[in-house]
mmCIF file with all atom_site columns, C-alpha atoms and ligand atoms in Angstrom:
data_model
loop_
_atom_site.group_PDB
_atom_site.id
_atom_site.type_symbol
_atom_site.label_atom_id
_atom_site.label_alt_id
_atom_site.label_comp_id
_atom_site.label_asym_id
_atom_site.label_entity_id
_atom_site.label_seq_id
_atom_site.pdbx_PDB_ins_code
_atom_site.Cartn_x
_atom_site.Cartn_y
_atom_site.Cartn_z
_atom_site.occupancy
_atom_site.B_iso_or_equiv
_atom_site.pdbx_formal_charge
_atom_site.auth_seq_id
_atom_site.auth_comp_id
_atom_site.auth_asym_id
_atom_site.auth_atom_id
_atom_site.pdbx_PDB_model_num
ATOM   1   C CA  . MET D 1 1   ? 103.176 66.951 88.014  1.00 95.00 ? 144 MET D CA  1
ATOM   2   C CA  . LYS D 1 2   ? 104.786 68.946 85.219  1.00 97.00 ? 145 LYS D CA  1
ATOM   3   C CA  . LEU D 1 3   ? 108.090 70.582 86.090  1.00 98.00 ? 146 LEU D CA  1
ATOM   4   C CA  . LEU D 1 4   ? 110.741 72.651 84.390  1.00 98.00 ? 147 LEU D CA  1
ATOM   5   C CA  . ILE D 1 5   ? 114.286 72.934 85.686  1.00 98.00 ? 148 ILE D CA  1
ATOM   6   C CA  . ILE D 1 6   ? 116.368 75.884 84.624  1.00 97.00 ? 149 ILE D CA  1
ATOM   7   C CA  . GLY D 1 7   ? 119.827 77.141 85.429  1.00 96.00 ? 150 GLY D CA  1
ATOM   8   C CA  . PRO D 1 8   ? 123.094 78.211 83.829  1.00 94.00 ? 151 PRO D CA  1
ATOM   9   C CA  . PRO D 1 9   ? 125.509 75.580 82.528  1.00 88.00 ? 152 PRO D CA  1
ATOM   10  C CA  . ALA D 1 10  ? 126.947 73.504 85.405  1.00 87.00 ? 153 ALA D CA  1
ATOM   11  C CA  . SER D 1 11  ? 124.199 74.554 87.785  1.00 93.00 ? 154 SER D CA  1
ATOM   12  C CA  . GLY D 1 12  ? 123.561 70.844 88.363  1.00 92.00 ? 155 GLY D CA  1
ATOM   13  C CA  . LYS D 1 13  ? 120.197 70.769 86.631  1.00 93.00 ? 156 LYS D CA  1
ATOM   14  C CA  . GLY D 1 14  ? 120.817 67.396 84.972  1.00 92.00 ? 157 GLY D CA  1
ATOM   15  C CA  . THR D 1 15  ? 121.817 65.781 88.277  1.00 92.00 ? 158 THR D CA  1
ATOM   16  C CA  . GLN D 1 16  ? 118.889 67.277 90.178  1.00 97.00 ? 159 GLN D CA  1
ATOM   17  C CA  . ALA D 1 17  ? 116.405 66.494 87.393  1.00 97.00 ? 160 ALA D CA  1
ATOM   18  C CA  . GLU D 1 18  ? 117.409 62.838 87.536  1.00 96.00 ? 161 GLU D CA  1
ATOM   19  C CA  . LYS D 1 19  ? 116.926 62.655 91.321  1.00 97.00 ? 162 LYS D CA  1
ATOM   20  C CA  . ILE D 1 20  ? 113.605 64.529 91.245  1.00 97.00 ? 163 ILE D CA  1
ATOM   21  C CA  . ALA D 1 21  ? 112.348 62.330 88.390  1.00 97.00 ? 164 ALA D CA  1
ATOM   22  C CA  . GLU D 1 22  ? 113.101 59.230 90.409  1.00 97.00 ? 165 GLU D CA  1
ATOM   23  C CA  . ASN D 1 23  ? 111.557 60.503 93.654  1.00 95.00 ? 166 ASN D CA  1
ATOM   24  C CA  . PHE D 1 24  ? 108.366 61.913 92.130  1.00 95.00 ? 167 PHE D CA  1
ATOM   25  C CA  . GLU D 1 25  ? 108.078 59.276 89.361  1.00 97.00 ? 168 GLU D CA  1
ATOM   26  C CA  . LEU D 1 26  ? 108.412 61.745 86.511  1.00 97.00 ? 169 LEU D CA  1
ATOM   27  C CA  . GLU D 1 27  ? 109.766 61.253 83.021  1.00 96.00 ? 170 GLU D CA  1
ATOM   28  C CA  . HIS D 1 28  ? 113.132 63.042 82.781  1.00 96.00 ? 171 HIS D CA  1
ATOM   29  C CA  . ILE D 1 29  ? 113.418 64.772 79.411  1.00 96.00 ? 172 ILE D CA  1
ATOM   30  C CA  . SER D 1 30  ? 116.754 66.462 78.697  1.00 95.00 ? 173 SER D CA  1
ATOM   31  C CA  . THR D 1 31  ? 116.980 68.247 75.352  1.00 95.00 ? 174 THR D CA  1
ATOM   32  C CA  . GLY D 1 32  ? 120.788 68.376 75.648  1.00 92.00 ? 175 GLY D CA  1
ATOM   33  C CA  . ASP D 1 33  ? 120.885 64.565 76.007  1.00 91.00 ? 176 ASP D CA  1
ATOM   34  C CA  . ILE D 1 34  ? 118.492 64.102 73.070  1.00 93.00 ? 177 ILE D CA  1
ATOM   35  C CA  . PHE D 1 35  ? 120.703 66.129 70.744  1.00 94.00 ? 178 PHE D CA  1
ATOM   36  C CA  . ARG D 1 36  ? 124.000 64.700 72.006  1.00 89.00 ? 179 ARG D CA  1
ATOM   37  C CA  . LYS D 1 37  ? 122.721 61.253 70.962  1.00 89.00 ? 180 LYS D CA  1
ATOM   38  C CA  . ILE D 1 38  ? 121.895 62.349 67.410  1.00 90.00 ? 181 ILE D CA  1
ATOM   39  C CA  . ASN D 1 39  ? 124.639 61.541 64.930  1.00 87.00 ? 182 ASN D CA  1
ATOM   40  C CA  . ASP D 1 40  ? 124.527 64.611 62.717  1.00 90.00 ? 183 ASP D CA  1
ATOM   41  C CA  . GLU D 1 41  ? 127.517 66.743 61.783  1.00 90.00 ? 184 GLU D CA  1
ATOM   42  C CA  . GLU D 1 42  ? 125.598 70.033 61.802  1.00 90.00 ? 185 GLU D CA  1
ATOM   43  C CA  . ILE D 1 43  ? 123.990 69.385 65.191  1.00 92.00 ? 186 ILE D CA  1
ATOM   44  C CA  . SER D 1 44  ? 127.315 68.255 66.710  1.00 90.00 ? 187 SER D CA  1
ATOM   45  C CA  . GLN D 1 45  ? 129.001 71.460 65.533  1.00 90.00 ? 188 GLN D CA  1
ATOM   46  C CA  . HIS D 1 46  ? 126.178 73.509 66.974  1.00 88.00 ? 189 HIS D CA  1
ATOM   47  C CA  . LEU D 1 47  ? 126.500 71.781 70.355  1.00 89.00 ? 190 LEU D CA  1
ATOM   48  C CA  . ALA D 1 48  ? 130.274 72.189 70.379  1.00 86.00 ? 191 ALA D CA  1
ATOM   49  C CA  . SER D 1 49  ? 129.874 75.947 69.848  1.00 86.00 ? 192 SER D CA  1
ATOM   50  C CA  . GLY D 1 50  ? 127.508 76.236 72.814  1.00 83.00 ? 193 GLY D CA  1
ATOM   51  C CA  . LYS D 1 51  ? 124.929 78.092 70.698  1.00 87.00 ? 194 LYS D CA  1
ATOM   52  C CA  . LEU D 1 52  ? 121.232 77.308 70.815  1.00 91.00 ? 195 LEU D CA  1
ATOM   53  C CA  . LEU D 1 53  ? 119.605 75.124 68.178  1.00 95.00 ? 196 LEU D CA  1
ATOM   54  C CA  . PRO D 1 54  ? 116.620 76.516 66.195  1.00 95.00 ? 197 PRO D CA  1
ATOM   55  C CA  . ASP D 1 55  ? 113.357 76.664 68.176  1.00 96.00 ? 198 ASP D CA  1
ATOM   56  C CA  . GLU D 1 56  ? 111.314 74.634 65.681  1.00 96.00 ? 199 GLU D CA  1
ATOM   57  C CA  . LEU D 1 57  ? 113.827 71.785 65.625  1.00 95.00 ? 200 LEU D CA  1
ATOM   58  C CA  . VAL D 1 58  ? 114.010 71.562 69.418  1.00 96.00 ? 201 VAL D CA  1
ATOM   59  C CA  . PHE D 1 59  ? 110.245 71.828 69.844  1.00 96.00 ? 202 PHE D CA  1
ATOM   60  C CA  . LYS D 1 60  ? 109.699 68.938 67.424  1.00 95.00 ? 203 LYS D CA  1
ATOM   61  C CA  . ALA D 1 61  ? 111.979 66.742 69.554  1.00 94.00 ? 204 ALA D CA  1
ATOM   62  C CA  . VAL D 1 62  ? 110.294 67.842 72.787  1.00 95.00 ? 205 VAL D CA  1
ATOM   63  C CA  . LYS D 1 63  ? 106.798 67.251 71.393  1.00 94.00 ? 206 LYS D CA  1
ATOM   64  C CA  . GLU D 1 64  ? 107.709 63.700 70.423  1.00 93.00 ? 207 GLU D CA  1
ATOM   65  C CA  . LYS D 1 65  ? 109.013 62.989 73.909  1.00 93.00 ? 208 LYS D CA  1
ATOM   66  C CA  . LEU D 1 66  ? 106.176 64.709 75.758  1.00 91.00 ? 209 LEU D CA  1
ATOM   67  C CA  . ASP D 1 67  ? 103.483 62.991 73.774  1.00 84.00 ? 210 ASP D CA  1
ATOM   68  C CA  . GLU D 1 68  ? 100.540 62.744 76.203  1.00 81.00 ? 211 GLU D CA  1
ATOM   69  C CA  . LYS D 1 69  ? 102.716 62.398 79.319  1.00 90.00 ? 212 LYS D CA  1
ATOM   70  C CA  . GLU D 1 70  ? 101.100 63.579 82.537  1.00 92.00 ? 213 GLU D CA  1
ATOM   71  C CA  . ASN D 1 71  ? 104.218 63.694 84.683  1.00 97.00 ? 214 ASN D CA  1
ATOM   72  C CA  . PHE D 1 72  ? 107.549 64.995 83.532  1.00 97.00 ? 215 PHE D CA  1
ATOM   73  C CA  . ILE D 1 73  ? 110.516 67.196 84.301  1.00 98.00 ? 216 ILE D CA  1
ATOM   74  C CA  . LEU D 1 74  ? 111.923 69.107 81.350  1.00 98.00 ? 217 LEU D CA  1
ATOM   75  C CA  . ASP D 1 75  ? 115.645 69.766 81.662  1.00 97.00 ? 218 ASP D CA  1
ATOM   76  C CA  . GLY D 1 76  ? 117.111 72.293 79.226  1.00 95.00 ? 219 GLY D CA  1
ATOM   77  C CA  . TYR D 1 77  ? 113.799 73.416 77.770  1.00 97.00 ? 220 TYR D CA  1
ATOM   78  C CA  . PRO D 1 78  ? 112.545 76.118 77.301  1.00 98.00 ? 221 PRO D CA  1
ATOM   79  C CA  . ARG D 1 79  ? 115.738 78.093 76.680  1.00 96.00 ? 222 ARG D CA  1
ATOM   80  C CA  . ASN D 1 80  ? 114.035 81.308 75.513  1.00 97.00 ? 223 ASN D CA  1
ATOM   81  C CA  . VAL D 1 81  ? 110.639 82.991 75.842  1.00 98.00 ? 224 VAL D CA  1
ATOM   82  C CA  . ASN D 1 82  ? 109.518 81.881 72.375  1.00 98.00 ? 225 ASN D CA  1
ATOM   83  C CA  . GLN D 1 83  ? 110.131 78.234 73.341  1.00 98.00 ? 226 GLN D CA  1
ATOM   84  C CA  . ALA D 1 84  ? 108.194 78.810 76.574  1.00 98.00 ? 227 ALA D CA  1
ATOM   85  C CA  . LYS D 1 85  ? 105.224 80.183 74.621  1.00 98.00 ? 228 LYS D CA  1
ATOM   86  C CA  . MET D 1 86  ? 105.339 77.208 72.224  1.00 97.00 ? 229 MET D CA  1
ATOM   87  C CA  . LEU D 1 87  ? 105.323 74.828 75.171  1.00 97.00 ? 230 LEU D CA  1
ATOM   88  C CA  . ASP D 1 88  ? 102.477 76.674 76.954  1.00 97.00 ? 231 ASP D CA  1
ATOM   89  C CA  . LYS D 1 89  ? 100.359 76.553 73.798  1.00 97.00 ? 232 LYS D CA  1
ATOM   90  C CA  . PHE D 1 90  ? 101.046 72.852 73.289  1.00 96.00 ? 233 PHE D CA  1
ATOM   91  C CA  . LEU D 1 91  ? 99.976  72.096 76.880  1.00 96.00 ? 234 LEU D CA  1
ATOM   92  C CA  . GLU D 1 92  ? 97.009  74.455 76.770  1.00 96.00 ? 235 GLU D CA  1
ATOM   93  C CA  . GLU D 1 93  ? 95.632  72.538 73.808  1.00 94.00 ? 236 GLU D CA  1
ATOM   94  C CA  . ARG D 1 94  ? 95.651  69.508 76.114  1.00 92.00 ? 237 ARG D CA  1
ATOM   95  C CA  . ASN D 1 95  ? 94.015  71.447 78.962  1.00 94.00 ? 238 ASN D CA  1
ATOM   96  C CA  . SER D 1 96  ? 97.255  71.328 80.850  1.00 95.00 ? 239 SER D CA  1
ATOM   97  C CA  . LYS D 1 97  ? 100.015 73.604 82.109  1.00 96.00 ? 240 LYS D CA  1
ATOM   98  C CA  . ILE D 1 98  ? 103.395 73.697 83.827  1.00 97.00 ? 241 ILE D CA  1
ATOM   99  C CA  . ASP D 1 99  ? 103.077 73.401 87.616  1.00 97.00 ? 242 ASP D CA  1
ATOM   100 C CA  . TYR D 1 100 ? 106.460 74.693 88.794  1.00 97.00 ? 243 TYR D CA  1
ATOM   101 C CA  . ILE D 1 101 ? 109.766 75.912 87.469  1.00 98.00 ? 244 ILE D CA  1
ATOM   102 C CA  . ILE D 1 102 ? 112.839 75.132 89.543  1.00 98.00 ? 245 ILE D CA  1
ATOM   103 C CA  . TYR D 1 103 ? 115.634 77.677 89.159  1.00 98.00 ? 246 TYR D CA  1
ATOM   104 C CA  . LEU D 1 104 ? 119.146 76.784 90.321  1.00 98.00 ? 247 LEU D CA  1
ATOM   105 C CA  . LYS D 1 105 ? 121.035 79.984 91.053  1.00 97.00 ? 248 LYS D CA  1
ATOM   106 C CA  . VAL D 1 106 ? 124.821 79.798 90.638  1.00 96.00 ? 249 VAL D CA  1
ATOM   107 C CA  . SER D 1 107 ? 127.522 82.477 90.283  1.00 94.00 ? 250 SER D CA  1
ATOM   108 C CA  . GLU D 1 108 ? 129.663 82.778 87.155  1.00 92.00 ? 251 GLU D CA  1
ATOM   109 C CA  . GLU D 1 109 ? 132.803 82.011 89.178  1.00 91.00 ? 252 GLU D CA  1
ATOM   110 C CA  . THR D 1 110 ? 131.360 78.686 90.352  1.00 93.00 ? 253 THR D CA  1
ATOM   111 C CA  . ILE D 1 111 ? 130.176 77.838 86.839  1.00 92.00 ? 254 ILE D CA  1
ATOM   112 C CA  . ILE D 1 112 ? 133.677 78.235 85.373  1.00 92.00 ? 255 ILE D CA  1
ATOM   113 C CA  . LYS D 1 113 ? 135.241 76.230 88.212  1.00 90.00 ? 256 LYS D CA  1
ATOM   114 C CA  . ARG D 1 114 ? 132.728 73.401 87.848  1.00 89.00 ? 257 ARG D CA  1
ATOM   115 C CA  . MET D 1 115 ? 132.744 73.245 84.061  1.00 88.00 ? 258 MET D CA  1
ATOM   116 C CA  . THR D 1 116 ? 136.461 73.075 83.589  1.00 89.00 ? 259 THR D CA  1
ATOM   117 C CA  . SER D 1 117 ? 136.692 70.142 86.016  1.00 93.00 ? 260 SER D CA  1
ATOM   118 C CA  . ARG D 1 118 ? 133.799 68.229 84.442  1.00 91.00 ? 261 ARG D CA  1
ATOM   119 C CA  . ARG D 1 119 ? 134.539 65.035 82.493  1.00 94.00 ? 262 ARG D CA  1
ATOM   120 C CA  . THR D 1 120 ? 132.035 63.004 80.490  1.00 93.00 ? 263 THR D CA  1
ATOM   121 C CA  . CYS D 1 121 ? 132.139 59.334 79.503  1.00 95.00 ? 264 CYS D CA  1
ATOM   122 C CA  . LYS D 1 122 ? 132.399 58.849 75.746  1.00 93.00 ? 265 LYS D CA  1
ATOM   123 C CA  . GLU D 1 123 ? 130.467 55.589 75.991  1.00 93.00 ? 266 GLU D CA  1
ATOM   124 C CA  . CYS D 1 124 ? 127.595 56.019 78.469  1.00 92.00 ? 267 CYS D CA  1
ATOM   125 C CA  . GLY D 1 125 ? 127.446 59.809 78.963  1.00 89.00 ? 268 GLY D CA  1
ATOM   126 C CA  . LYS D 1 126 ? 127.914 59.695 82.755  1.00 91.00 ? 269 LYS D CA  1
ATOM   127 C CA  . THR D 1 127 ? 129.515 62.860 84.101  1.00 89.00 ? 270 THR D CA  1
ATOM   128 C CA  . TYR D 1 128 ? 132.158 63.235 86.813  1.00 92.00 ? 271 TYR D CA  1
ATOM   129 C CA  . ASN D 1 129 ? 133.704 66.222 88.493  1.00 91.00 ? 272 ASN D CA  1
ATOM   130 C CA  . LEU D 1 130 ? 137.443 65.879 89.106  1.00 93.00 ? 273 LEU D CA  1
ATOM   131 C CA  . ILE D 1 131 ? 137.103 67.716 92.427  1.00 87.00 ? 274 ILE D CA  1
ATOM   132 C CA  . THR D 1 132 ? 133.709 66.801 93.902  1.00 84.00 ? 275 THR D CA  1
ATOM   133 C CA  . SER D 1 133 ? 132.904 63.432 92.318  1.00 88.00 ? 276 SER D CA  1
ATOM   134 C CA  . PRO D 1 134 ? 136.053 61.968 90.734  1.00 95.00 ? 277 PRO D CA  1
ATOM   135 C CA  . PRO D 1 135 ? 135.971 58.794 88.601  1.00 97.00 ? 278 PRO D CA  1
ATOM   136 C CA  . PRO D 1 136 ? 137.017 55.478 90.194  1.00 95.00 ? 279 PRO D CA  1
ATOM   137 C CA  . GLU D 1 137 ? 140.122 55.418 87.988  1.00 94.00 ? 280 GLU D CA  1
ATOM   138 C CA  . GLU D 1 138 ? 141.908 58.292 86.239  1.00 93.00 ? 281 GLU D CA  1
ATOM   139 C CA  . ASN D 1 139 ? 140.202 59.143 82.927  1.00 94.00 ? 282 ASN D CA  1
ATOM   140 C CA  . LYS D 1 140 ? 138.037 56.040 83.101  1.00 97.00 ? 283 LYS D CA  1
ATOM   141 C CA  . CYS D 1 141 ? 134.313 55.727 83.708  1.00 97.00 ? 284 CYS D CA  1
ATOM   142 C CA  . GLU D 1 142 ? 132.797 53.054 85.962  1.00 97.00 ? 285 GLU D CA  1
ATOM   143 C CA  . CYS D 1 143 ? 131.526 51.429 82.723  1.00 97.00 ? 286 CYS D CA  1
ATOM   144 C CA  . GLY D 1 144 ? 135.117 51.252 81.419  1.00 97.00 ? 287 GLY D CA  1
ATOM   145 C CA  . GLY D 1 145 ? 134.588 54.045 78.854  1.00 97.00 ? 288 GLY D CA  1
ATOM   146 C CA  . LYS D 1 146 ? 137.110 56.826 78.262  1.00 97.00 ? 289 LYS D CA  1
ATOM   147 C CA  . LEU D 1 147 ? 136.435 60.182 79.923  1.00 97.00 ? 290 LEU D CA  1
ATOM   148 C CA  . ILE D 1 148 ? 136.640 63.316 77.818  1.00 95.00 ? 291 ILE D CA  1
ATOM   149 C CA  . GLN D 1 149 ? 136.071 67.032 78.248  1.00 93.00 ? 292 GLN D CA  1
ATOM   150 C CA  . ARG D 1 150 ? 133.002 68.039 76.230  1.00 88.00 ? 293 ARG D CA  1
ATOM   151 C CA  . GLU D 1 151 ? 133.839 70.705 73.611  1.00 87.00 ? 294 GLU D CA  1
ATOM   152 C CA  . ASP D 1 152 ? 131.172 72.924 75.126  1.00 85.00 ? 295 ASP D CA  1
ATOM   153 C CA  . ASP D 1 153 ? 132.720 72.525 78.614  1.00 88.00 ? 296 ASP D CA  1
ATOM   154 C CA  . LYS D 1 154 ? 135.910 74.354 77.558  1.00 89.00 ? 297 LYS D CA  1
ATOM   155 C CA  . GLU D 1 155 ? 136.339 77.736 79.220  1.00 89.00 ? 298 GLU D CA  1
ATOM   156 C CA  . GLU D 1 156 ? 135.797 80.033 76.211  1.00 90.00 ? 299 GLU D CA  1
ATOM   157 C CA  . VAL D 1 157 ? 132.653 78.180 75.182  1.00 90.00 ? 300 VAL D CA  1
ATOM   158 C CA  . VAL D 1 158 ? 131.417 78.147 78.787  1.00 90.00 ? 301 VAL D CA  1
ATOM   159 C CA  . ARG D 1 159 ? 131.750 81.945 78.981  1.00 91.00 ? 302 ARG D CA  1
ATOM   160 C CA  . ASP D 1 160 ? 129.648 82.245 75.794  1.00 90.00 ? 303 ASP D CA  1
ATOM   161 C CA  . ARG D 1 161 ? 127.060 79.833 77.187  1.00 90.00 ? 304 ARG D CA  1
ATOM   162 C CA  . VAL D 1 162 ? 126.782 81.906 80.361  1.00 92.00 ? 305 VAL D CA  1
ATOM   163 C CA  . LYS D 1 163 ? 126.224 85.040 78.244  1.00 93.00 ? 306 LYS D CA  1
ATOM   164 C CA  . ILE D 1 164 ? 123.495 83.249 76.271  1.00 92.00 ? 307 ILE D CA  1
ATOM   165 C CA  . PHE D 1 165 ? 121.895 82.106 79.520  1.00 94.00 ? 308 PHE D CA  1
ATOM   166 C CA  . LYS D 1 166 ? 121.809 85.618 80.994  1.00 94.00 ? 309 LYS D CA  1
ATOM   167 C CA  . LYS D 1 167 ? 120.524 87.324 77.876  1.00 96.00 ? 310 LYS D CA  1
ATOM   168 C CA  . ILE D 1 168 ? 118.201 84.745 76.342  1.00 96.00 ? 311 ILE D CA  1
ATOM   169 C CA  . THR D 1 169 ? 117.260 82.117 78.931  1.00 95.00 ? 312 THR D CA  1
ATOM   170 C CA  . GLN D 1 170 ? 116.902 84.177 82.123  1.00 95.00 ? 313 GLN D CA  1
ATOM   171 C CA  . PRO D 1 171 ? 113.731 85.947 80.820  1.00 97.00 ? 314 PRO D CA  1
ATOM   172 C CA  . VAL D 1 172 ? 112.041 82.506 80.898  1.00 98.00 ? 315 VAL D CA  1
ATOM   173 C CA  . ILE D 1 173 ? 112.139 82.791 84.706  1.00 97.00 ? 316 ILE D CA  1
ATOM   174 C CA  . ASP D 1 174 ? 110.092 86.003 84.560  1.00 96.00 ? 317 ASP D CA  1
ATOM   175 C CA  . HIS D 1 175 ? 107.676 84.351 82.145  1.00 97.00 ? 318 HIS D CA  1
ATOM   176 C CA  . TYR D 1 176 ? 106.881 81.739 84.833  1.00 97.00 ? 319 TYR D CA  1
ATOM   177 C CA  . ILE D 1 177 ? 107.388 84.011 87.841  1.00 96.00 ? 320 ILE D CA  1
ATOM   178 C CA  . ASN D 1 178 ? 104.196 82.838 89.621  1.00 95.00 ? 321 ASN D CA  1
ATOM   179 C CA  . LYS D 1 179 ? 105.385 79.238 89.527  1.00 96.00 ? 322 LYS D CA  1
ATOM   180 C CA  . LEU D 1 180 ? 108.965 79.867 90.539  1.00 97.00 ? 323 LEU D CA  1
ATOM   181 C CA  . ILE D 1 181 ? 110.871 77.729 93.030  1.00 96.00 ? 324 ILE D CA  1
ATOM   182 C CA  . ALA D 1 182 ? 114.334 79.296 93.379  1.00 97.00 ? 325 ALA D CA  1
ATOM   183 C CA  . VAL D 1 183 ? 117.122 77.361 95.069  1.00 98.00 ? 326 VAL D CA  1
ATOM   184 C CA  . ASP D 1 184 ? 120.718 78.239 95.913  1.00 97.00 ? 327 ASP D CA  1
ATOM   185 C CA  . GLY D 1 185 ? 122.643 76.025 93.482  1.00 97.00 ? 328 GLY D CA  1
ATOM   186 C CA  . GLU D 1 186 ? 125.959 76.684 95.254  1.00 95.00 ? 329 GLU D CA  1
ATOM   187 C CA  . LEU D 1 187 ? 125.038 74.213 97.993  1.00 95.00 ? 330 LEU D CA  1
ATOM   188 C CA  . SER D 1 188 ? 126.031 70.532 97.824  1.00 92.00 ? 331 SER D CA  1
ATOM   189 C CA  . ILE D 1 189 ? 124.091 68.154 95.539  1.00 92.00 ? 332 ILE D CA  1
ATOM   190 C CA  . ASP D 1 190 ? 122.255 66.638 98.519  1.00 96.00 ? 333 ASP D CA  1
ATOM   191 C CA  . GLU D 1 191 ? 121.463 70.002 100.118 1.00 97.00 ? 334 GLU D CA  1
ATOM   192 C CA  . VAL D 1 192 ? 120.076 71.401 96.847  1.00 98.00 ? 335 VAL D CA  1
ATOM   193 C CA  . TYR D 1 193 ? 118.012 68.271 96.383  1.00 98.00 ? 336 TYR D CA  1
ATOM   194 C CA  . GLU D 1 194 ? 116.578 68.360 99.926  1.00 97.00 ? 337 GLU D CA  1
ATOM   195 C CA  . LYS D 1 195 ? 115.665 72.011 99.487  1.00 97.00 ? 338 LYS D CA  1
ATOM   196 C CA  . ILE D 1 196 ? 113.844 71.301 96.204  1.00 97.00 ? 339 ILE D CA  1
ATOM   197 C CA  . VAL D 1 197 ? 111.897 68.385 97.711  1.00 97.00 ? 340 VAL D CA  1
ATOM   198 C CA  . GLU D 1 198 ? 110.957 70.497 100.747 1.00 96.00 ? 341 GLU D CA  1
ATOM   199 C CA  . LEU D 1 199 ? 109.760 73.382 98.563  1.00 95.00 ? 342 LEU D CA  1
ATOM   200 C CA  . LEU D 1 200 ? 107.826 71.086 96.220  1.00 94.00 ? 343 LEU D CA  1
ATOM   201 C CA  . ASN D 1 201 ? 106.125 69.316 99.122  1.00 92.00 ? 344 ASN D CA  1
ATOM   202 C CA  . ASN D 1 202 ? 105.209 72.654 100.701 1.00 89.00 ? 345 ASN D CA  1
ATOM   203 C CA  . GLN D 1 203 ? 103.423 73.793 97.546  1.00 84.00 ? 346 GLN D CA  1
ATOM   204 C CA  . SER D 1 204 ? 100.654 71.251 97.664  1.00 63.00 ? 347 SER D CA  1
HETATM 205 P P1  . AMP A 2 .   ? 122.533 71.217 77.888  1.00 76.62 ? 211 AMP A P1  1
HETATM 206 O O1  . AMP A 2 .   ? 123.026 69.825 78.072  1.00 76.62 ? 211 AMP A O1  1
HETATM 207 O O2  . AMP A 2 .   ? 121.114 71.405 78.395  1.00 76.62 ? 211 AMP A O2  1
HETATM 208 O O3  . AMP A 2 .   ? 123.475 72.260 78.431  1.00 76.62 ? 211 AMP A O3  1
HETATM 209 O O4  . AMP A 2 .   ? 122.428 71.466 76.300  1.00 76.62 ? 211 AMP A O4  1
HETATM 210 C C1  . AMP A 2 .   ? 123.566 71.355 75.466  1.00 76.62 ? 211 AMP A C1  1
HETATM 211 C C2  . AMP A 2 .   ? 123.342 72.082 74.158  1.00 76.62 ? 211 AMP A C2  1
HETATM 212 O O5  . AMP A 2 .   ? 122.199 71.529 73.459  1.00 76.62 ? 211 AMP A O5  1
HETATM 213 C C3  . AMP A 2 .   ? 123.030 73.579 74.247  1.00 76.62 ? 211 AMP A C3  1
HETATM 214 O O6  . AMP A 2 .   ? 124.191 74.368 74.408  1.00 76.62 ? 211 AMP A O6  1
HETATM 215 C C4  . AMP A 2 .   ? 122.333 73.810 72.903  1.00 76.62 ? 211 AMP A C4  1
HETATM 216 O O7  . AMP A 2 .   ? 123.248 73.875 71.831  1.00 76.62 ? 211 AMP A O7  1
HETATM 217 C C5  . AMP A 2 .   ? 121.502 72.549 72.732  1.00 76.62 ? 211 AMP A C5  1
HETATM 218 N N1  . AMP A 2 .   ? 120.171 72.699 73.355  1.00 76.62 ? 211 AMP A N1  1
HETATM 219 C C6  . AMP A 2 .   ? 119.684 71.994 74.431  1.00 76.62 ? 211 AMP A C6  1
HETATM 220 N N2  . AMP A 2 .   ? 118.436 72.413 74.744  1.00 76.62 ? 211 AMP A N2  1
HETATM 221 C C7  . AMP A 2 .   ? 118.133 73.394 73.859  1.00 76.62 ? 211 AMP A C7  1
HETATM 222 C C8  . AMP A 2 .   ? 116.993 74.230 73.664  1.00 76.62 ? 211 AMP A C8  1
HETATM 223 N N3  . AMP A 2 .   ? 115.907 74.134 74.456  1.00 76.62 ? 211 AMP A N3  1
HETATM 224 N N4  . AMP A 2 .   ? 117.034 75.140 72.649  1.00 76.62 ? 211 AMP A N4  1
HETATM 225 C C9  . AMP A 2 .   ? 118.097 75.249 71.853  1.00 76.62 ? 211 AMP A C9  1
HETATM 226 N N5  . AMP A 2 .   ? 119.207 74.508 71.986  1.00 76.62 ? 211 AMP A N5  1
HETATM 227 C C10 . AMP A 2 .   ? 119.239 73.584 72.967  1.00 76.62 ? 211 AMP A C10 1
#
């Protein structure tokens, strides 16, 4: 199965992608995670600003990860219609296509609330939410690493990221409208997950 998961920042797509990948035995490919691990000044600045990286650069990274994989969930890609077309062409050349796109719908108010209470471990990358899933110890990850607020989780940057999502990423949903599985992302992590599994199982 080939899945895409799409949603505004803090919609929970990373969390859900991880759970879905485990349940359906898919490779979880997160473009955000790929670029956060790259030690490059220019890329880091780009990420901190919340702006999108160039299509060609991101596609190269995705292609490497996708390789000939049969089963995957792409988290954070495609972010615009051009990226979607590049992906479709790549898969078409392998006689393949995306099966479903999962869209997590969340209001701007919830996004801001969630983002500003999100903390990320500097060492292992695990994320916590100070309200819904607090760390075991203040400012400390379970691995012992220090928790920080990602530059792109700060309110001003979040508002810009939401704008980018609405203007540039949302049209990707229309591009895949026949394959759309839309879920209310305001529900709890477990409720969202159960809904996705139910909808995916009902498709086949
Ligand atoms: P995410 O963790 O998915 O929110 O991604 C974090 C940041 O990585 C984004 O704000 C972009 O700067 C960059 N990024 C991730 N995926 C893409 C993509 N498909 N196209 C362009 N930039 C991306």
